[in-house]
Amino acid sequence: MTDSMQPRHPEAPKGRPTPKRSVAQSQRRSVANTTMSRKEAAKRQREERRAALERQRQALASGDERYLPARDKGPVRRFARDFVDSRFHIAEWFLPMAVVILVLSMVQVAQLQNIALLLWLVVIVMIVLDSVVTGFRLKKSLAERFPDENRRGAVAYALMRTLQMRRLRLPKPQVKRGERP
């Protein structure tokens, strides 16, 4: 599949000259005349889908904007990803902390169970506070940087990204911690 098969914005120029009628008709005929059984068509469709998924997987690893899924495309989403990836967030350690807290709560020692309950409360409060602060800062930065673009959903997208451990985030982080986007 070529780049011409990629969906494009309806108002964007098509990037190629309009073919002459005779050329277009001969192309249509050649496509229509290709005898393909149902099995062959399904096989070709599977191969095309597999190739598209492979391109998308590589784009998620490398950050290639052309083949990213729609939810990750665009400069606003890239900025939101970089904004989150350049900072440390408590929420990204939620899963390992939850496992530790669960193990502590399973132990049949009353004092450890009380500590586990207190840790749950502390972790949740810290995650909520960190998310609120991150949301306000990101919203302000987006408004300054992208005043004319659609920013809808970018803050929620970024906050969901903070809940994932940095190593498991897709698209892979393109900035190091401490770098400013």
C-alpha positions as a printed Julia matrix, in Angstrom:
181×3 Matrix{Float64}:
   0.0     0.0     0.0
   1.4     3.41   -0.89
   1.07    6.81    0.73
  -1.7     7.63   -1.75
  -3.87    5.07    0.07
  -3.52    7.08    3.31
  -6.62    9.1     4.11
  -6.06   12.78    3.45
  -7.79   15.95    4.48
 -10.64   16.72    2.05
  -9.38   20.25    1.4
  -5.75   19.22    0.86
  -4.39   19.23   -2.7
  -4.15   15.75   -4.15
  -0.47   16.07   -5.06
  -0.7    14.59   -8.55
  -2.15   15.6   -11.93
  -5.57   14.34  -12.96
  -5.09   11.38  -15.37
  -6.42   11.56  -18.9
  -9.72    9.83  -19.46
  -8.21    7.1   -21.63
  -5.62    6.28  -18.94
  -8.22    6.27  -16.16
 -10.54    4.0   -18.18
  -7.76    1.54  -18.99
  -6.78    1.41  -15.3
 -10.39    0.77  -14.3
 -10.7    -2.0   -16.87
  -7.47   -3.67  -15.75
  -8.63   -3.64  -12.12
 -12.09   -4.9   -13.08
 -10.69   -7.64  -15.33
  -8.36   -9.16  -12.78
  -9.92  -12.48  -11.97
  -9.52  -13.11   -8.32
 -11.21  -15.76   -6.31
 -12.71  -15.03   -2.93
  -9.77  -16.77   -1.26
  -7.2   -14.7    -3.16
  -9.04  -11.47   -2.35
  -9.21  -12.39    1.34
  -5.53  -13.32    1.34
  -4.54  -10.01   -0.28
  -6.73   -8.1     2.17
  -5.13   -9.93    5.13
  -1.65   -9.1     3.83
  -2.54   -5.43    3.38
  -4.03   -5.28    6.89
  -0.95   -7.0     8.33
   1.34   -4.53    6.55
  -0.7    -1.55    7.8
  -0.6    -2.87   11.38
   3.16   -3.41   11.11
   3.65    0.18    9.89
   1.48    1.41   12.75
   3.47   -0.65   15.29
   6.74    0.77   13.97
   5.29    4.28   14.08
   4.27    3.78   17.72
   7.84    2.75   18.51
   9.5     5.55   16.54
   6.92    8.33   16.82
   6.49    8.61   13.01
   3.52   10.96   12.71
   2.31    9.61    9.32
   1.31    6.13   10.46
   0.16    6.83   14.03
  -3.44    6.04   14.93
  -5.84    9.01   14.74
  -5.96    9.42   18.54
  -2.19   10.09   18.61
  -1.84   12.33   15.55
  -1.27   16.04   15.41
   0.94   18.68   17.0
  -1.37   19.14   20.01
  -1.24   15.46   20.94
   2.54   15.39   20.34
   2.98   18.34   22.69
   0.75   16.69   25.31
   2.82   13.48   25.08
   6.09   15.37   25.37
   4.72   17.46   28.25
   3.85   14.31   30.21
   6.98   12.37   29.23
   9.33   15.17   30.3
   8.17   15.02   33.94
   7.96   12.51   36.76
   4.39   11.6    37.77
   3.27    9.65   40.81
   0.5     7.97   38.82
   2.97    6.02   36.67
   4.01    4.08   39.79
   0.43    3.29   40.78
   0.46   -0.35   39.62
   3.67   -1.38   41.42
   2.53    0.47   44.56
  -0.89   -1.22   44.34
   0.75   -4.65   44.27
   2.84   -3.79   47.34
  -0.19   -2.42   49.17
  -2.26   -5.49   48.31
   0.45   -7.79   49.6
   0.64   -5.76   52.82
  -3.12   -5.95   53.24
  -3.07   -9.76   52.85
  -0.66  -10.24   55.74
  -2.53  -11.22   58.9
  -0.91   -8.51   61.03
  -3.34   -5.78   62.05
  -0.69   -3.05   62.08
   0.47   -3.88   58.52
  -3.14   -3.88   57.33
  -3.63   -0.42   58.86
  -0.46    0.8    57.15
  -1.72   -0.62   53.83
  -5.03    1.21   54.25
  -3.23    4.46   55.01
  -0.92    3.94   52.0
  -3.99    3.51   49.73
  -5.33    6.83   50.92
  -1.98    8.62   50.55
  -1.33    7.22   47.07
  -4.78    8.13   45.76
  -4.64   11.66   47.19
  -1.16   12.2    45.71
  -2.26   10.93   42.29
  -5.33   13.19   42.29
  -3.28   16.24   43.31
  -0.59   15.5    40.73
  -3.23   15.02   38.02
  -4.98   18.29   38.87
  -1.71   20.26   38.82
  -0.59   18.58   35.58
  -3.98   19.22   33.97
  -3.94   22.93   34.79
  -0.33   23.38   33.63
  -0.94   21.47   30.4
  -4.15   23.35   29.66
  -2.32   26.67   30.12
   0.62   25.58   27.94
  -1.69   24.31   25.2
  -3.66   27.58   25.2
  -0.42   29.56   24.82
   1.13   27.33   22.19
  -1.9    26.32   20.11
  -4.48   29.12   20.4
  -6.13   28.39   17.03
  -6.08   24.59   17.03
  -8.56   22.09   18.4
  -7.28   21.09   21.84
 -10.3    19.0    22.8
  -9.41   15.82   24.66
  -5.67   16.57   24.84
  -5.61   16.99   28.63
  -7.5    13.75   29.23
  -5.19   12.03   26.72
  -2.15   13.28   28.64
  -3.55   12.33   32.04
  -4.31    8.8    30.83
  -0.71    8.64   29.63
   0.54    9.5    33.13
  -1.19    6.36   34.45
   1.01    4.16   32.27
   4.53    3.24   33.31
   6.99    5.15   31.15
   8.45    2.0    29.56
   5.02    0.78   28.48
   3.78    4.03   26.89
   2.89    4.03   23.22
   3.93    5.97   21.18
   7.3     5.59   22.88
   8.49    8.72   24.73
  10.53   10.95   22.41
  11.9    13.23   25.17
  13.98   12.55   28.23
  12.89   13.46   31.73
  13.78   17.03   32.52
  13.69   18.2    28.89
  11.16   20.89   28.18
   8.88   20.22   25.2
